[in-house]
Amino acid sequence: RVSRRRHFVPKQASLRGRALMESSFLAHATPSVLRSKADVIVAVTPSLAGLGAAAAGRRGRPLGVVLQDITGGAAEQTGAGSRVGGAISSAERRLLVGADRVGVISREFVKPLVDMGVDEDRIAHVPNFTHISQVQATAAEARRHLGWRDDRFMVVHTGNMGAKQGLHHVIDAAR
């Protein structure tokens, strides 16, 4: 069963808009988690509010986290400033250290989590890519398969398209 919770979504990305979005989600999600009869609570980040609601409503149940980004670091990288980013990092650290298990989509997250105080034995690598086995095609074979011309320069980005990825640099480079 999926329970959806309405929350504020800003029209333009901004620190204030993100704060309103996170706080409204926290306010609507926490009562749901508290009422839940689930045996285990799982939060998916980078929603700090989702992690906060899961931790607040766990009532002794095991808490798992699927970490797809570190919120505090992302906040600093997108211009929130070190004071705001530090406050977010501090809250995030407390919540992650308190989780029973933390799944990371990339092994690159293990060291920063250990540095935060998360016990390495509680961290598991859970990649969220779609390929079960590594693709063996060459670039030329992949182009043919996708119908892409050999004489065109291609850039493929398969990750998040948020502000911190700096994808505007790809457009600048293309110009």
Coordinates of C-alpha atoms in Angstrom, one line a residue:
R1 CA 0.0 0.0 0.0
V2 CA 1.3 3.4 -0.9
S3 CA 0.3 6.4 1.1
R4 CA 0.9 9.8 -0.6
R5 CA 1.3 12.9 1.5
R6 CA 0.7 16.3 0.0
H7 CA 3.3 18.9 0.7
F8 CA 4.5 22.3 -0.6
V9 CA 6.5 22.2 -3.8
P10 CA 8.3 25.5 -4.7
K11 CA 7.9 26.9 -8.2
Q12 CA 11.5 28.0 -8.2
A13 CA 14.4 26.3 -6.6
S14 CA 15.7 28.2 -3.6
L15 CA 16.9 27.6 0.0
R16 CA 13.6 29.0 1.4
G17 CA 11.5 26.9 -1.0
R18 CA 13.5 23.8 -0.1
A19 CA 13.1 24.5 3.6
L20 CA 9.3 24.9 3.2
M21 CA 9.1 21.8 1.1
E22 CA 11.0 19.7 3.6
S23 CA 9.2 21.1 6.7
S24 CA 5.7 20.6 5.1
F25 CA 6.6 17.0 4.2
L26 CA 7.9 16.4 7.7
A27 CA 4.7 17.7 9.2
H28 CA 2.5 15.5 6.9
A29 CA 4.7 12.3 6.9
T30 CA 5.4 12.0 10.6
P31 CA 1.9 11.2 11.7
S32 CA 1.6 8.6 9.0
V33 CA 4.8 6.8 10.1
L34 CA 3.6 7.0 13.7
R35 CA 0.2 5.3 12.8
S36 CA 1.9 2.7 10.6
K37 CA 1.8 -0.9 11.7
A38 CA 4.9 -1.7 9.6
D39 CA 7.5 -3.9 11.1
V40 CA 10.4 -1.9 9.6
I41 CA 10.8 1.7 8.6
V42 CA 12.8 2.6 5.5
A43 CA 13.7 6.2 4.5
V44 CA 15.0 7.2 1.1
T45 CA 17.2 10.3 1.1
P46 CA 18.2 13.0 0.2
S47 CA 14.9 14.0 1.8
L48 CA 16.0 15.1 5.2
A49 CA 12.3 15.4 6.2
G50 CA 11.7 11.8 5.1
L51 CA 14.5 10.6 7.2
G52 CA 13.3 12.8 10.1
A53 CA 9.8 11.5 9.8
A54 CA 11.1 7.9 9.7
A55 CA 13.2 8.4 12.8
A56 CA 10.5 10.3 14.7
G57 CA 7.9 7.6 14.0
R58 CA 10.0 4.5 14.4
R59 CA 8.8 3.6 17.9
G60 CA 11.5 1.0 18.5
R61 CA 11.1 -0.5 15.0
P62 CA 14.3 -1.1 12.9
L63 CA 15.1 1.9 10.7
G64 CA 16.8 1.5 7.4
V65 CA 18.0 4.3 5.1
V66 CA 18.7 4.2 1.4
L67 CA 21.2 7.0 0.9
Q68 CA 21.3 8.5 -2.6
D69 CA 23.0 11.8 -1.6
I70 CA 24.3 13.5 1.5
T71 CA 22.0 16.4 2.1
G72 CA 24.3 18.7 4.1
G73 CA 27.0 18.5 1.5
A74 CA 24.6 19.1 -1.3
A75 CA 23.2 22.1 0.5
E76 CA 26.6 23.7 0.8
Q77 CA 27.4 22.9 -2.8
T78 CA 24.3 24.6 -4.1
G79 CA 24.9 27.8 -2.2
A80 CA 23.2 27.4 1.1
G81 CA 26.3 28.5 2.9
S82 CA 28.4 26.8 5.5
R83 CA 26.2 27.8 8.4
V84 CA 23.0 26.4 7.0
G85 CA 24.8 23.5 5.4
G86 CA 26.5 22.8 8.7
A87 CA 23.2 22.7 10.6
I88 CA 21.7 20.4 8.0
S89 CA 24.8 18.2 8.2
S90 CA 24.6 18.0 11.9
A91 CA 20.9 16.9 11.9
E92 CA 21.6 14.4 9.1
R93 CA 24.6 13.0 11.0
R94 CA 22.5 12.4 14.1
L95 CA 19.7 10.7 12.1
L96 CA 22.1 8.5 10.1
V97 CA 24.1 7.4 13.1
G98 CA 20.8 6.4 14.8
A99 CA 19.7 4.2 11.9
D100 CA 20.1 0.4 12.1
R101 CA 21.3 0.0 8.5
V102 CA 22.3 2.5 5.8
G103 CA 22.3 1.4 2.2
V104 CA 24.4 3.5 -0.2
I105 CA 24.0 3.6 -4.0
S106 CA 27.7 4.2 -4.4
R107 CA 30.7 2.9 -2.4
E108 CA 32.0 6.5 -2.6
F109 CA 29.5 7.3 0.3
V110 CA 31.0 4.8 2.7
K111 CA 34.0 7.0 3.9
P112 CA 32.0 10.2 4.4
L113 CA 29.4 8.2 6.4
V114 CA 32.1 6.5 8.5
D115 CA 33.6 10.0 9.0
M116 CA 30.2 11.1 10.3
G117 CA 30.2 8.3 12.9
V118 CA 28.1 5.7 11.1
D119 CA 29.5 2.2 12.0
E120 CA 30.9 0.7 8.8
D121 CA 29.3 -2.7 9.6
R122 CA 25.9 -1.1 9.3
I123 CA 26.6 0.3 5.8
A124 CA 25.6 -1.9 2.8
H125 CA 26.2 -1.2 -0.9
V126 CA 22.8 -1.3 -2.8
P127 CA 23.4 0.1 -6.3
N128 CA 20.3 1.5 -7.9
F129 CA 21.3 1.2 -11.6
T130 CA 19.2 -0.8 -14.1
H131 CA 21.9 -3.1 -15.5
I132 CA 22.2 -6.4 -13.8
S133 CA 25.5 -7.1 -15.6
Q134 CA 28.0 -4.8 -17.1
V135 CA 27.4 -3.8 -20.7
Q136 CA 30.0 -5.2 -23.0
A137 CA 29.2 -3.0 -26.1
T138 CA 31.8 -0.7 -27.6
A139 CA 30.9 3.0 -28.1
A140 CA 30.4 2.3 -31.9
E141 CA 28.1 -0.7 -31.2
A142 CA 26.1 1.3 -28.7
R143 CA 25.7 4.2 -31.2
R144 CA 24.5 1.9 -33.9
H145 CA 22.1 0.2 -31.5
L146 CA 20.7 3.6 -30.4
G147 CA 20.6 5.0 -34.0
W148 CA 23.1 7.7 -33.2
R149 CA 25.4 9.0 -35.9
D150 CA 29.2 8.3 -35.6
D151 CA 30.1 11.9 -36.6
R152 CA 28.2 13.6 -33.8
F153 CA 29.6 14.5 -30.4
M154 CA 27.4 13.0 -27.7
V155 CA 27.2 13.7 -24.0
V156 CA 25.2 11.3 -21.9
H157 CA 24.3 12.1 -18.3
T158 CA 22.5 9.4 -16.4
G159 CA 22.3 10.9 -12.9
N160 CA 20.3 13.5 -11.1
M161 CA 19.6 16.8 -12.8
G162 CA 19.8 19.1 -9.8
A163 CA 21.7 22.4 -9.4
K164 CA 24.9 20.8 -8.0
Q165 CA 25.5 18.6 -11.0
G166 CA 26.5 21.7 -13.0
L167 CA 25.0 20.5 -16.2
H168 CA 25.0 24.1 -17.5
H169 CA 28.7 23.4 -18.2
V170 CA 27.8 20.8 -20.8
I171 CA 25.7 23.4 -22.6
D172 CA 28.4 26.0 -22.3
A173 CA 30.9 23.5 -23.7
A174 CA 28.6 22.7 -26.6
R175 CA 28.4 26.3 -27.5

